[in-house]
Amino acid sequence: MVVVRTARASDADAVLSLTAQLGYDVERSGLQARLGSTLAKPDHVVLIAEDAGHAIAWLHASVWEYLEADRFVVVVGLVVDKTRRRQGIGRMLMAHAEEWARARRCSIVRLWSSVERATAHEFYERLGYSRIKTQYAFAKSVDADRDDDLTRFVPRLDAETL
Ligand SMILES: CC(C)(COP(=O)(O)OP(=O)(O)OC[C@H]1O[C@@H](n2cnc3c(N)ncnc32)[C@H](O)[C@@H]1OP(=O)(O)O)[C@@H](O)C(=O)NCCC(=O)NCCS
């Protein structure tokens, strides 16, 4: 039976391999550190879907606040193991994230998704999400020695990750 729970530091390895399926090849030590610091933040939640003790999906959400808008929840990342898709697991995680948003008195859940992720777009629309606008993403490296860091924000999207 699939259950949803909040993440623990010991989920780092499972989160790492699922993150690769999202198209990001991250280093274990960095991910482990970021998972630890994220788990300590009250305005963030990392949810794990687990089946028989195995983590098969994760969702990260956080509360954001803009000057021009009331607090809202952003689904920062979501991935379901490729062998377990179309089994209602993504839907289950999103329902928990929406409940988490309501509990924080946020009336809106929003997210951004690369144009190539057509499957994910169908999924979000099926769950009642609307395409509210189309945007370009801009970024600049301000450390000449670390220009490569920019590429970390660009997922590898191919048959493995879509
Ligand atoms: C997008 C993703 C999270 C969906 O998770 P999932 O567990 O497979 O989705 P669910 O089984 O809960 O699907 C719920 C509904 O969404 C729709 N849906 C899901 N996958 C779909 C697909 N490939 N094509 C069309 N509709 C789809 C269906 O209506 C589905 O209901 P149904 O199976 O009863 O028809 C998963 O495919 C995934 O991890 N993709 C790769 C990573 C990714 O794109 N993440 C999002 C980044 S923005």
mmCIF file of N, CA and C and ligand atoms in Angstrom, residues 21-22 78-81 84-92 111-114 117 119-120 122-124 126-127 161-162, ligand 1:
data_model
loop_
_atom_site.group_PDB
_atom_site.id
_atom_site.type_symbol
_atom_site.label_atom_id
_atom_site.label_comp_id
_atom_site.label_asym_id
_atom_site.label_seq_id
_atom_site.Cartn_x
_atom_site.Cartn_y
_atom_site.Cartn_z
ATOM 1 N N GLN A 21 15.806 11.047 -12.349
ATOM 2 C CA GLN A 21 14.683 10.817 -13.273
ATOM 3 C C GLN A 21 13.948 12.112 -13.631
ATOM 4 N N LEU A 22 14.248 13.142 -12.874
ATOM 5 C CA LEU A 22 13.671 14.458 -13.177
ATOM 6 C C LEU A 22 14.581 15.201 -14.160
ATOM 7 N N LEU A 78 8.529 17.691 -8.265
ATOM 8 C CA LEU A 78 7.705 16.481 -8.111
ATOM 9 C C LEU A 78 8.200 15.442 -9.095
ATOM 10 N N VAL A 79 8.415 14.244 -8.601
ATOM 11 C CA VAL A 79 8.761 13.151 -9.522
ATOM 12 C C VAL A 79 8.290 11.822 -8.933
ATOM 13 N N VAL A 80 7.736 11.009 -9.819
ATOM 14 C CA VAL A 80 7.302 9.656 -9.469
ATOM 15 C C VAL A 80 8.217 8.684 -10.210
ATOM 16 N N ASP A 81 8.647 7.646 -9.544
ATOM 17 C CA ASP A 81 9.519 6.654 -10.179
ATOM 18 C C ASP A 81 8.910 6.185 -11.497
ATOM 19 N N ARG A 84 6.439 3.447 -11.689
ATOM 20 C CA ARG A 84 5.219 3.540 -10.870
ATOM 21 C C ARG A 84 4.277 4.670 -11.317
ATOM 22 N N ARG A 85 4.459 5.131 -12.545
ATOM 23 C CA ARG A 85 3.592 6.224 -13.006
ATOM 24 C C ARG A 85 2.216 5.715 -13.418
ATOM 25 N N ARG A 86 1.266 6.620 -13.490
ATOM 26 C CA ARG A 86 -0.130 6.315 -13.844
ATOM 27 C C ARG A 86 -0.769 5.371 -12.837
ATOM 28 N N GLN A 87 -0.370 5.475 -11.593
ATOM 29 C CA GLN A 87 -0.991 4.666 -10.531
ATOM 30 C C GLN A 87 -1.593 5.574 -9.452
ATOM 31 N N GLY A 88 -1.720 6.844 -9.764
ATOM 32 C CA GLY A 88 -2.353 7.767 -8.815
ATOM 33 C C GLY A 88 -1.426 8.327 -7.746
ATOM 34 N N ILE A 89 -0.118 8.069 -7.882
ATOM 35 C CA ILE A 89 0.816 8.491 -6.831
ATOM 36 C C ILE A 89 1.073 10.003 -6.900
ATOM 37 N N GLY A 90 1.241 10.524 -8.112
ATOM 38 C CA GLY A 90 1.414 11.972 -8.254
ATOM 39 C C GLY A 90 0.188 12.708 -7.739
ATOM 40 N N ARG A 91 -0.977 12.197 -8.076
ATOM 41 C CA ARG A 91 -2.236 12.803 -7.615
ATOM 42 C C ARG A 91 -2.292 12.815 -6.082
ATOM 43 N N MET A 92 -1.883 11.725 -5.490
ATOM 44 C CA MET A 92 -1.898 11.594 -4.031
ATOM 45 C C MET A 92 -0.971 12.636 -3.384
ATOM 46 N N LEU A 111 2.876 26.445 -9.775
ATOM 47 C CA LEU A 111 4.140 25.796 -10.131
ATOM 48 C C LEU A 111 4.522 26.202 -11.541
ATOM 49 N N TRP A 112 5.775 25.954 -11.869
ATOM 50 C CA TRP A 112 6.310 26.201 -13.197
ATOM 51 C C TRP A 112 6.764 24.867 -13.771
ATOM 52 N N SER A 113 6.602 24.695 -15.062
ATOM 53 C CA SER A 113 6.989 23.427 -15.677
ATOM 54 C C SER A 113 7.546 23.692 -17.072
ATOM 55 N N SER A 114 8.710 23.102 -17.377
ATOM 56 C CA SER A 114 9.336 23.316 -18.691
ATOM 57 C C SER A 114 8.366 22.961 -19.815
ATOM 58 N N ARG A 117 7.737 19.328 -20.950
ATOM 59 C CA ARG A 117 7.141 18.307 -20.083
ATOM 60 C C ARG A 117 5.631 18.171 -20.344
ATOM 61 N N THR A 119 3.698 15.656 -20.685
ATOM 62 C CA THR A 119 2.994 14.690 -19.832
ATOM 63 C C THR A 119 2.609 15.325 -18.505
ATOM 64 N N ALA A 120 3.570 16.051 -17.947
ATOM 65 C CA ALA A 120 3.295 16.697 -16.669
ATOM 66 C C ALA A 120 2.183 17.730 -16.828
ATOM 67 N N GLU A 122 -0.352 17.632 -18.865
ATOM 68 C CA GLU A 122 -1.651 16.926 -18.886
ATOM 69 C C GLU A 122 -2.050 16.534 -17.468
ATOM 70 N N PHE A 123 -1.065 16.084 -16.719
ATOM 71 C CA PHE A 123 -1.294 15.681 -15.326
ATOM 72 C C PHE A 123 -1.839 16.864 -14.501
ATOM 73 N N TYR A 124 -1.152 17.994 -14.576
ATOM 74 C CA TYR A 124 -1.586 19.140 -13.764
ATOM 75 C C TYR A 124 -2.974 19.613 -14.181
ATOM 76 N N ARG A 126 -5.306 17.835 -15.490
ATOM 77 C CA ARG A 126 -6.257 16.826 -15.013
ATOM 78 C C ARG A 126 -6.616 17.069 -13.539
ATOM 79 N N LEU A 127 -5.659 17.602 -12.799
ATOM 80 C CA LEU A 127 -5.864 17.877 -11.373
ATOM 81 C C LEU A 127 -6.489 19.256 -11.132
ATOM 82 N N THR A 161 13.593 11.001 -18.910
ATOM 83 C CA THR A 161 13.153 11.941 -17.880
ATOM 84 C C THR A 161 11.787 12.560 -18.147
ATOM 85 N N LEU A 162 11.229 12.346 -19.340
ATOM 86 C CA LEU A 162 9.924 12.957 -19.621
ATOM 87 C C LEU A 162 8.775 12.002 -19.298
HETATM 88 C C1 LIG B 1 3.999 14.059 -13.998
HETATM 89 C C2 LIG B 1 4.042 12.926 -12.948
HETATM 90 C C3 LIG B 1 4.491 13.498 -11.617
HETATM 91 C C4 LIG B 1 2.615 12.349 -12.825
HETATM 92 O O1 LIG B 1 2.623 11.401 -11.764
HETATM 93 P P1 LIG B 1 1.753 10.056 -11.844
HETATM 94 O O2 LIG B 1 1.790 9.393 -10.530
HETATM 95 O O3 LIG B 1 2.180 9.269 -13.018
HETATM 96 O O4 LIG B 1 0.301 10.639 -12.134
HETATM 97 P P2 LIG B 1 -1.111 10.015 -11.679
HETATM 98 O O5 LIG B 1 -1.098 8.543 -11.890
HETATM 99 O O6 LIG B 1 -1.433 10.487 -10.305
HETATM 100 O O7 LIG B 1 -2.057 10.693 -12.746
HETATM 101 C C5 LIG B 1 -3.200 11.465 -12.433
HETATM 102 C C6 LIG B 1 -3.879 11.815 -13.722
HETATM 103 O O8 LIG B 1 -3.034 12.681 -14.498
HETATM 104 C C7 LIG B 1 -3.149 12.347 -15.903
HETATM 105 N N1 LIG B 1 -1.876 11.838 -16.408
HETATM 106 C C8 LIG B 1 -0.820 11.367 -15.691
HETATM 107 N N2 LIG B 1 0.166 10.975 -16.513
HETATM 108 C C9 LIG B 1 -0.295 11.181 -17.768
HETATM 109 C C10 LIG B 1 0.245 10.946 -19.066
HETATM 110 N N3 LIG B 1 1.475 10.386 -19.220
HETATM 111 N N4 LIG B 1 -0.490 11.249 -20.150
HETATM 112 C C11 LIG B 1 -1.724 11.763 -20.008
HETATM 113 N N5 LIG B 1 -2.315 12.006 -18.794
HETATM 114 C C12 LIG B 1 -1.591 11.731 -17.700
HETATM 115 C C13 LIG B 1 -4.204 11.276 -15.997
HETATM 116 O O9 LIG B 1 -5.456 11.880 -16.178
HETATM 117 C C14 LIG B 1 -4.120 10.619 -14.643
HETATM 118 O O10 LIG B 1 -5.265 9.961 -14.265
HETATM 119 P P3 LIG B 1 -5.562 8.472 -14.875
HETATM 120 O O11 LIG B 1 -4.298 7.683 -14.753
HETATM 121 O O12 LIG B 1 -6.685 7.987 -13.993
HETATM 122 O O13 LIG B 1 -5.951 8.696 -16.287
HETATM 123 C C15 LIG B 1 4.979 11.770 -13.425
HETATM 124 O O14 LIG B 1 4.627 11.410 -14.731
HETATM 125 C C16 LIG B 1 6.449 12.121 -13.418
HETATM 126 O O15 LIG B 1 7.120 11.959 -12.397
HETATM 127 N N6 LIG B 1 6.976 12.604 -14.570
HETATM 128 C C17 LIG B 1 8.407 12.915 -14.709
HETATM 129 C C18 LIG B 1 8.831 14.108 -13.864
HETATM 130 C C19 LIG B 1 7.998 15.338 -14.125
HETATM 131 O O16 LIG B 1 7.660 15.698 -15.249
HETATM 132 N N7 LIG B 1 7.655 16.022 -13.014
HETATM 133 C C20 LIG B 1 6.921 17.273 -13.050
HETATM 134 C C21 LIG B 1 7.860 18.391 -13.276
HETATM 135 S S1 LIG B 1 7.007 19.945 -13.432
#
